[in-house]
Coordinates of N, CA and C in Angstrom, one line a residue:
X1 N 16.6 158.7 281.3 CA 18.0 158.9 281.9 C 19.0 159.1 280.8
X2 N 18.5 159.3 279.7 CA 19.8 158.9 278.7 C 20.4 157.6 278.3
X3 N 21.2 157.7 277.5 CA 22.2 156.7 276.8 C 23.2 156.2 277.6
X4 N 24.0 155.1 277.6 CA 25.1 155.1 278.1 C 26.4 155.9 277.9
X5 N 27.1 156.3 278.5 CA 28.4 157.0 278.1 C 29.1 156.1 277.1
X6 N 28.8 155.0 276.3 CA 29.7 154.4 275.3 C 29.2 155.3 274.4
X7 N 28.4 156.4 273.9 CA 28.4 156.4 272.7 C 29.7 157.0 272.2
X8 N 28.9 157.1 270.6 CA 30.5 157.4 270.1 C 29.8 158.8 269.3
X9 N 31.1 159.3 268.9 CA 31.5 161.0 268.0 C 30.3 160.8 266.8
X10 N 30.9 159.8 266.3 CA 29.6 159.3 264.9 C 28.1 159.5 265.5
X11 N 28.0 159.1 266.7 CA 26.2 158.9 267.1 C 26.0 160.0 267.1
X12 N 26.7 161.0 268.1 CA 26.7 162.1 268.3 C 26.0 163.3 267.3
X13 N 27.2 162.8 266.2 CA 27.6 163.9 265.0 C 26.1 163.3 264.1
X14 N 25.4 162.4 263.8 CA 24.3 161.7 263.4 C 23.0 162.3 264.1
X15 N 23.4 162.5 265.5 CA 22.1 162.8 265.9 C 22.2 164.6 265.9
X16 N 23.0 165.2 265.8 CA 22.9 166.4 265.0 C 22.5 167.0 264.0
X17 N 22.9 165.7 262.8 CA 22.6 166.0 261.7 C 21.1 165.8 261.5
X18 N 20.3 164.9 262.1 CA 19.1 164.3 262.1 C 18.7 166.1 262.7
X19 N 18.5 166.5 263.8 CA 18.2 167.8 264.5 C 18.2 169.0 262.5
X20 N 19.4 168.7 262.6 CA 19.5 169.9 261.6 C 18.2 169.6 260.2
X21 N 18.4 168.6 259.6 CA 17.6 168.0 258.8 C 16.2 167.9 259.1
X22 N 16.1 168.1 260.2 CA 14.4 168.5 260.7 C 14.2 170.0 260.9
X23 N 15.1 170.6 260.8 CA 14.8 171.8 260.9 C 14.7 171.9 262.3
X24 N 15.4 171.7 263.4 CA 15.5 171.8 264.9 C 16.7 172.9 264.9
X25 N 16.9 173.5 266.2 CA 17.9 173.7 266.2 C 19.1 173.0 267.2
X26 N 20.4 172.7 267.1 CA 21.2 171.9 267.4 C 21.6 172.4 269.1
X27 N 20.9 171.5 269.6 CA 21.5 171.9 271.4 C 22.2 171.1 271.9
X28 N 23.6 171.3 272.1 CA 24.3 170.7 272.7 C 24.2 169.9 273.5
X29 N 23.5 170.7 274.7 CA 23.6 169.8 275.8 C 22.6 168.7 276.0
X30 N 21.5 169.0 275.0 CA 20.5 168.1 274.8 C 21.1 166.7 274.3
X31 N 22.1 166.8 273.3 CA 22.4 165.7 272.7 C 23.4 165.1 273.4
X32 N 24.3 166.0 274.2 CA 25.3 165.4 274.9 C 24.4 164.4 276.3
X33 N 23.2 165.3 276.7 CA 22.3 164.4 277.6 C 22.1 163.0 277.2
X34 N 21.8 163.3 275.9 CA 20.7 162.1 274.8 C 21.9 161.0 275.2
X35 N 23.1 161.0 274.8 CA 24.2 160.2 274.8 C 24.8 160.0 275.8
X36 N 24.4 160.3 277.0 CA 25.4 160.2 278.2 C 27.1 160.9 278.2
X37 N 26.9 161.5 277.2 CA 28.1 162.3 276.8 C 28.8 163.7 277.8
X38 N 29.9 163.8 278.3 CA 30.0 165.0 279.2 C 30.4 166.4 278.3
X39 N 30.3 167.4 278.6 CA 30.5 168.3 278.0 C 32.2 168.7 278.0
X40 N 32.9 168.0 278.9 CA 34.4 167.8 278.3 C 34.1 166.2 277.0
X41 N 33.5 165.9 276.9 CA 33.5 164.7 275.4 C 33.2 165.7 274.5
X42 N 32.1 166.6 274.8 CA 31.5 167.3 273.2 C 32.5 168.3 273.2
X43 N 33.6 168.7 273.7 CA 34.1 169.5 273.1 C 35.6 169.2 273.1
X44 N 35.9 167.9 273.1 CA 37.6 167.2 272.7 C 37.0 167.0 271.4
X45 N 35.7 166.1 270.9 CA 35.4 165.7 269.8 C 34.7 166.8 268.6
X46 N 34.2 168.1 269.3 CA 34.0 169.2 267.9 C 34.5 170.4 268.4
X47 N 35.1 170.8 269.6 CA 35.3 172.1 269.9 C 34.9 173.2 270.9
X48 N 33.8 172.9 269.9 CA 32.0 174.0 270.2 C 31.4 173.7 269.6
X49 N 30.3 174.9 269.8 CA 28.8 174.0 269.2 C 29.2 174.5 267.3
X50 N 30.1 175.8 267.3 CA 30.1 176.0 266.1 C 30.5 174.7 265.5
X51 N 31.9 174.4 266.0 CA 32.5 172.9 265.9 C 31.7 172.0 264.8
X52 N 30.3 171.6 265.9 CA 30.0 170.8 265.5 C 28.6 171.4 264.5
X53 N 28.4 172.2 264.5 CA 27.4 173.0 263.3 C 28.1 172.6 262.0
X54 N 29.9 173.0 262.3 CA 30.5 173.1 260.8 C 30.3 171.9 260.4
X55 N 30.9 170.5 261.3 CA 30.6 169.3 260.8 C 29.2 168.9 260.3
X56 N 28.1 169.4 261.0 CA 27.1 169.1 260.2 C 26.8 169.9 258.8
X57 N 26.9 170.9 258.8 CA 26.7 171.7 257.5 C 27.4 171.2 256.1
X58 N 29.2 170.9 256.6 CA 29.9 170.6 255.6 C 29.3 168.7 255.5
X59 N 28.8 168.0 256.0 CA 28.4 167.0 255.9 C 27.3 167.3 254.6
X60 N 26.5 168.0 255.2 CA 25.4 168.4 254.1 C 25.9 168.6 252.8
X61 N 26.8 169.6 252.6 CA 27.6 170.0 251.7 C 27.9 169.4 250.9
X62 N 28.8 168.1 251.4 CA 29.7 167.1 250.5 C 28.2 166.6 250.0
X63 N 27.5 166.2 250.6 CA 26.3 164.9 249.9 C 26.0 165.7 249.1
X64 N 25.8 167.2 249.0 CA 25.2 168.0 248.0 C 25.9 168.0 246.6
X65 N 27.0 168.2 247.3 CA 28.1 167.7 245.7 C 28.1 166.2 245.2
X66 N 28.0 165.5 245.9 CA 27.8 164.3 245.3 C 26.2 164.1 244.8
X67 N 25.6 164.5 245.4 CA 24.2 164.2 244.6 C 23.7 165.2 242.8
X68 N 24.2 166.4 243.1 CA 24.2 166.8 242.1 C 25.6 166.0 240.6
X69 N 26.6 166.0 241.1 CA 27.4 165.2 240.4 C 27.1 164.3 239.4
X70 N 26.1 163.3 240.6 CA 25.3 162.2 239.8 C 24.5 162.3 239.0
X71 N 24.2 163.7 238.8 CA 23.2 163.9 238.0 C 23.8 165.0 236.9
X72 N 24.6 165.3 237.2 CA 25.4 166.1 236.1 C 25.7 165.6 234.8
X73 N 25.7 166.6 233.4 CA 25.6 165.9 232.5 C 26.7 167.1 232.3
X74 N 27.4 166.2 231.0 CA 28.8 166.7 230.2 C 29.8 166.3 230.9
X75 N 30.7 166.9 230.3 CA 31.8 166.3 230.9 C 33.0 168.1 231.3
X76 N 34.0 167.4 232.1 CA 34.8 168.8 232.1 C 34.0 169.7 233.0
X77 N 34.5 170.9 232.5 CA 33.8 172.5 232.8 C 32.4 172.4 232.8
X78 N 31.4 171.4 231.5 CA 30.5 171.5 231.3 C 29.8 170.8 232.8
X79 N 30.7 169.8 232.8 CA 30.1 168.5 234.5 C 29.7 169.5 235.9
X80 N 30.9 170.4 235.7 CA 31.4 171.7 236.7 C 30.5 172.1 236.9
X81 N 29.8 173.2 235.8 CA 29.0 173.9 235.4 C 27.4 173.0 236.3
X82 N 26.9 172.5 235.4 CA 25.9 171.9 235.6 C 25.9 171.8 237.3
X83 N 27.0 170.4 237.8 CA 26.8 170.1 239.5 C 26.1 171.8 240.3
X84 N 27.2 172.4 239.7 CA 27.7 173.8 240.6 C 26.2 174.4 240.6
X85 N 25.3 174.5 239.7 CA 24.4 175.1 239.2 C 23.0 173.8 240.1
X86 N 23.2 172.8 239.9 CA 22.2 172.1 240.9 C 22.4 172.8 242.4
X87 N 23.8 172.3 242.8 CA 24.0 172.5 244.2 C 23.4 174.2 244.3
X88 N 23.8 174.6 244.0 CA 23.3 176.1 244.2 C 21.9 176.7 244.4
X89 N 21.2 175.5 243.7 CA 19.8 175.8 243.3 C 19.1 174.8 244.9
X90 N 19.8 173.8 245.2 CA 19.3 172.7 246.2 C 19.9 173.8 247.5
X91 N 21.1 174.6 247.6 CA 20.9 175.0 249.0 C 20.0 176.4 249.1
X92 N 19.1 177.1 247.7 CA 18.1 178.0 248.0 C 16.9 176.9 248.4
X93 N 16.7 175.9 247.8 CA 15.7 175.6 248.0 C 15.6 174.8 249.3
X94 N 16.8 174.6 250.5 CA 16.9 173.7 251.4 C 16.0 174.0 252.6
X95 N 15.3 173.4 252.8 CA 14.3 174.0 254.0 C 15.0 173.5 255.2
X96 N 16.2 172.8 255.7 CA 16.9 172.9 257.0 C 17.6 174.0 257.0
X97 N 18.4 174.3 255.7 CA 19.2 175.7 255.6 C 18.4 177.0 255.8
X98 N 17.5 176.8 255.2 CA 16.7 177.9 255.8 C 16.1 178.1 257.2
X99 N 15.8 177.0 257.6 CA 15.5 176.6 258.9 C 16.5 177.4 260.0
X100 N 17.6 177.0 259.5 CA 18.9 177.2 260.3 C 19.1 178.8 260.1
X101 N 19.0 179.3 258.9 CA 19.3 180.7 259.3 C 18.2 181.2 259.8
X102 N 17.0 181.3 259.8 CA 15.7 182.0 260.3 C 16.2 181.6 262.0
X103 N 16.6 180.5 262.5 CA 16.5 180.3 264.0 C 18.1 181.3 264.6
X104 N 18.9 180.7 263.9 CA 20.5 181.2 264.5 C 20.7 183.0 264.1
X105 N 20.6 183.4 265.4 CA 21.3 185.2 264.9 C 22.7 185.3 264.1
X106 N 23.1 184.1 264.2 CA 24.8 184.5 263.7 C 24.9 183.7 262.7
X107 N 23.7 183.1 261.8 CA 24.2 182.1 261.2 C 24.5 182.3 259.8
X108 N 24.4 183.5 259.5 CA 25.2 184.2 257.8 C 26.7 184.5 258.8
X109 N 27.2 184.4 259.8 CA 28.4 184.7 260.0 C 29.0 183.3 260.2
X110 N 28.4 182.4 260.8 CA 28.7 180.8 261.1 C 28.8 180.7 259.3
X111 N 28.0 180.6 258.2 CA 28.1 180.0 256.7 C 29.4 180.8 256.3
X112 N 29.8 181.8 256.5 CA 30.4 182.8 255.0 C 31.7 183.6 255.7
X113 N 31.8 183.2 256.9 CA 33.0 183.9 257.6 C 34.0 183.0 257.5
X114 N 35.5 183.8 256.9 CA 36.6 183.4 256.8 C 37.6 182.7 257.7
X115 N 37.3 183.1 258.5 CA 37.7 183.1 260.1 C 37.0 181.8 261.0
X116 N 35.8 181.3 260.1 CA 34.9 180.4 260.6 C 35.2 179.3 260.5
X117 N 34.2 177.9 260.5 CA 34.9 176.6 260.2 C 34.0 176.3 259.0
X118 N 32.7 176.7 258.6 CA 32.3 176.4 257.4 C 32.7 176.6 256.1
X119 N 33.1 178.0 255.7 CA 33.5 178.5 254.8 C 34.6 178.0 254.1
X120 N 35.7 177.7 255.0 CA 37.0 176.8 254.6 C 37.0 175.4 254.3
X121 N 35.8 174.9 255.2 CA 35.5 173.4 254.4 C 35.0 173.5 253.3
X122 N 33.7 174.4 253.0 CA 33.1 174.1 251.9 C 34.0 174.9 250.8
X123 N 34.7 175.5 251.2 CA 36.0 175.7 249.9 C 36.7 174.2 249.8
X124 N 37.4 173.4 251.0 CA 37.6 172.4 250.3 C 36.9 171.4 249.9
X125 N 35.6 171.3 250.0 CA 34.6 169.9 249.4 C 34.7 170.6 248.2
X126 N 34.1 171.7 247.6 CA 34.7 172.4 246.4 C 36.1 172.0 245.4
X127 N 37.1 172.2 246.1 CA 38.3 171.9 245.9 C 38.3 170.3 245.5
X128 N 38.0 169.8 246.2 CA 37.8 168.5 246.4 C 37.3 167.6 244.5
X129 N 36.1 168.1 244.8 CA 35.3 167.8 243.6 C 35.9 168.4 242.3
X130 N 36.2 169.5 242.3 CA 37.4 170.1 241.1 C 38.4 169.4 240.8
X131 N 39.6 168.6 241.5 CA 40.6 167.9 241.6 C 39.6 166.6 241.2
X132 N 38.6 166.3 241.5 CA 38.1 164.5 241.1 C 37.7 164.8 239.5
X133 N 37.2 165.8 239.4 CA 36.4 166.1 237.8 C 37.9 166.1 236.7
X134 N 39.2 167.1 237.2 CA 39.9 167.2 236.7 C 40.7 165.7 236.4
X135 N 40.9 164.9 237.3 CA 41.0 163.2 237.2 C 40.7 162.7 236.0
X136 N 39.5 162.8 236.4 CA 38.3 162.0 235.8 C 38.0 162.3 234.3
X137 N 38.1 163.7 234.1 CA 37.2 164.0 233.1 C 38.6 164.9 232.2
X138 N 39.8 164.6 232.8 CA 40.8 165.8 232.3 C 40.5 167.1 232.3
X139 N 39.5 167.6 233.1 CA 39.6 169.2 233.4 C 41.0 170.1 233.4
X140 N 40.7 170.7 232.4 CA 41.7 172.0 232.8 C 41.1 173.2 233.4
X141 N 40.9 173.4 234.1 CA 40.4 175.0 234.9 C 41.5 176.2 234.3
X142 N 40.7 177.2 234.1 CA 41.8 178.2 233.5 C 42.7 179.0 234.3
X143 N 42.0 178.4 235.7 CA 43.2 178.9 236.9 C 43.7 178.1 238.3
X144 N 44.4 178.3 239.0 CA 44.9 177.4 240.0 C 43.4 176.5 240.4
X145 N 43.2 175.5 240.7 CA 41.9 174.8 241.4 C 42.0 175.4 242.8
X146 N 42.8 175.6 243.5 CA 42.3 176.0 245.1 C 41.9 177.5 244.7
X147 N 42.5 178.2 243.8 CA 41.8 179.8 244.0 C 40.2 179.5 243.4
X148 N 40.2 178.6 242.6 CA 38.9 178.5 241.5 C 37.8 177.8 242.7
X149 N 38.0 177.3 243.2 CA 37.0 176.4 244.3 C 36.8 178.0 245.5
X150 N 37.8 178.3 245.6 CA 37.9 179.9 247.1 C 36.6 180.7 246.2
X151 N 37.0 180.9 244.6 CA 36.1 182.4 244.0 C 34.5 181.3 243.4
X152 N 34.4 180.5 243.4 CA 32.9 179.2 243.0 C 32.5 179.7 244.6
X153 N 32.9 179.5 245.7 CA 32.6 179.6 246.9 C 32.3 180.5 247.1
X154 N 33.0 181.6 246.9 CA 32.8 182.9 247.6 C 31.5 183.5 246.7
X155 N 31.6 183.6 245.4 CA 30.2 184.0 244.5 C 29.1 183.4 244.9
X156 N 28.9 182.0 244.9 CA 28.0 181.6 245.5 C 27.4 181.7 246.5
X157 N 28.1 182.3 247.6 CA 28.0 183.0 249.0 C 26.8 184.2 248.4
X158 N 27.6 184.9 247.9 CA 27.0 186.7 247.8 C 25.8 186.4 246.6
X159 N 25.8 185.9 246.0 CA 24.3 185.6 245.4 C 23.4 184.6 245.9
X160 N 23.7 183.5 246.8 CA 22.5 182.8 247.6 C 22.2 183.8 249.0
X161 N 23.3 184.4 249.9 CA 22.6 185.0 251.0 C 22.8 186.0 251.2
X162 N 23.3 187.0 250.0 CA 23.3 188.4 249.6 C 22.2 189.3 250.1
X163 N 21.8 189.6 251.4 CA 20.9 190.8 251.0 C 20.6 192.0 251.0
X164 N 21.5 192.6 249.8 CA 21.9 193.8 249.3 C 20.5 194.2 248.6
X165 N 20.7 195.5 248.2 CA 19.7 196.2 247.7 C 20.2 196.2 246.1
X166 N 21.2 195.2 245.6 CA 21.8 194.8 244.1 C 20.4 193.7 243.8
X167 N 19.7 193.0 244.7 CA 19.2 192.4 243.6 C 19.4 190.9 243.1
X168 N 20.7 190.8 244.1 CA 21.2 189.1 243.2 C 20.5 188.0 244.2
X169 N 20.2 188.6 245.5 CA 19.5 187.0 246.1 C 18.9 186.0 245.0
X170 N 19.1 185.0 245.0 CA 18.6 183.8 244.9 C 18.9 183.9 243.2
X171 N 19.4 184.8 242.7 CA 19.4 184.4 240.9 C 20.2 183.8 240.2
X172 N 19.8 182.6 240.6 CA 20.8 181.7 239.9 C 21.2 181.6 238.6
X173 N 20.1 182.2 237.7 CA 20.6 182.5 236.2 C 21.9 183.0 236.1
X174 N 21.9 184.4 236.9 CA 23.3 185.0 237.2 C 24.1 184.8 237.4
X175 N 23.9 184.0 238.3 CA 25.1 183.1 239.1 C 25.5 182.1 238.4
X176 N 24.9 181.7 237.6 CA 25.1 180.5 236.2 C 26.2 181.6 234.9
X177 N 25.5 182.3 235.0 CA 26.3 183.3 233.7 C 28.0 183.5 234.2
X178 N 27.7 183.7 235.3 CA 29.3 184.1 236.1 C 30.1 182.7 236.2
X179 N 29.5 181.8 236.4 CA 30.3 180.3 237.0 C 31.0 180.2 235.6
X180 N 30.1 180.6 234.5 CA 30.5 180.1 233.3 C 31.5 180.7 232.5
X181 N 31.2 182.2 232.8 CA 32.4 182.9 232.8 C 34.3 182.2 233.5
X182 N 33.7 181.9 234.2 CA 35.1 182.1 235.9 C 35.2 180.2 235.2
X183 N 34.8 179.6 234.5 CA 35.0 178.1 234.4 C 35.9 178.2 232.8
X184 N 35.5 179.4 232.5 CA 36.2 179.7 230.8 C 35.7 178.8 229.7
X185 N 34.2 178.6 229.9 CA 33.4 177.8 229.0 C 32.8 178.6 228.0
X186 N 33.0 178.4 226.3 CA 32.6 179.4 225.3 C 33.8 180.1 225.3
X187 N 35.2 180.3 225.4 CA 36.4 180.8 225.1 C 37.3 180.0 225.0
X188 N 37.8 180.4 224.2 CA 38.6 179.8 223.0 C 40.0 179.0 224.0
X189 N 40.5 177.9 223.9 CA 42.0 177.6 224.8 C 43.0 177.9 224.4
X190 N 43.6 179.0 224.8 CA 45.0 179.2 224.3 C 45.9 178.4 223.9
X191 N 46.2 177.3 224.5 CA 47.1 176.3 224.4 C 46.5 175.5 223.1
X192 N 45.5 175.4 222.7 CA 45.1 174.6 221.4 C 45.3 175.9 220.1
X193 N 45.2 177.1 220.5 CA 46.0 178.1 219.5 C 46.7 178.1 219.0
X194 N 47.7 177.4 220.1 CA 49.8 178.1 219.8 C 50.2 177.0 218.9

C-alpha cells in the first residue's frame, strides 16, 4: 500500500537518488506511490520530474567535486587542474550516467541545456569549488570565477558528450591541455612582472 503520507522531500529526493545510482530510471509516480506522496507534493517540492532529475544529478555532481578534491594534489590552479581532471574522468567512467543517457531521449538536453536546471547548477557547484580553492589556497584565476566555472563547464560538456565527427568524445588528455590552458598554468603572472 505504500508509505505513509509523512514522508518528507529528503526521502523522496534519496529514494531517487538510490533509482538513479542503480542505473533505473526515475518514475515519479512510482516514488511518489512508494511515499504516499500526492502528485501536487512531488511537484510544490521539485517542479517536475526534470525538477527533480536536476536535484539528483547536481547532488551527484557536488559529491564528485568533493571526492575528487580529496584526492587532489597541489595547490592553487594545480588543486583546480587535477580535481577538474578526476571529475571528468569519473563522469566518463559513471555507469548511472551512462545509464541515464542510454534510457532518457532528452537527456543530453536535460545535462547541457542553458535553459535547463542542470547546467546552471553544475556551473555553480563549479563556481562553488573555485571560490573555496581560491579561499583556501589563494587562487588567483586569470579571469572572473563565475565566467571561469560557465567556460570549465561548458568545455567539459563538448568533450565528454560531444558526438561530433571532431573526435574529442571522451579525450580527456585534451580536455586536460585546455583546462590548463583556460586555468593559466605554465604562464608567466603579470602582476609578479610589473
Amino acid at each position: 500500500m505504500g508509505r505513509p503520507a509523512a514522508a518528507t522531500r529528503d526521502e523522496v529526493l534519496a529514494a531517487a537518488r538510490r533509482a538513479f545510482v542503480e542505473g533505473r530510471r526515475i518514475e515519479v509516480r512510482a516514488i511518489a506511490a512508494e511515499f504516499g506522496a500526492s502528485r501536487a507534493t512531488m511537484y510544490r517540492w521539485f517542479g517536475s520530474r526534470e525538477g527533480l532529475l536536476a536535484e539528483v544529478i547536481l547532488g551527484e555532481m557536488a559529491d564528485l567535486f568533493e571526492q575528487a578534491d580529496k584526492q587532489a594534489r597541489g595547490r592553487g590552479a594545480a588543486r583546480v587542474l587535477d580535481a577538474l581532471t578526476s571529475v571528468n574522468q569519473r563522469l566518463i567512467d559513471n555507469p548511472p550516467l551512462r545509464a541515464f543517457v542510454a534510457m532518457e531521449p532528452s537527456a543530453l538536453q536535460v545535462l547541457v541545456s542553458c535553459s535547463g536546471l542542470v547546467h546552471p547548477g553544475v556551473v555553480r557547484v563549479a563556481e562553488a569549488y573555485l571560490e573555496r580553492v581560491a579561499a583556501e589556497d589563494g587562487f588567483r584565476p586569470p579571469i572572473e570565477i563565475a565566467t571561469l566555472a560557465y567556460a570549465i563547464v561548458r568545455l567539459s560538456e563538448a568533450f565528454i558528450y560531444d558526438d561530433s565527427p571532431a573526435g574529442m568524445r571522451h579525450d580527456i588528455s585534451r580536455l586536460r591541455e585546455v583546462h590548463t590552458a583556460l586555468l593559466g598554468i605554465g604562464r608567466p603572472d603579470p602582476e609578479a612582472e610589473a
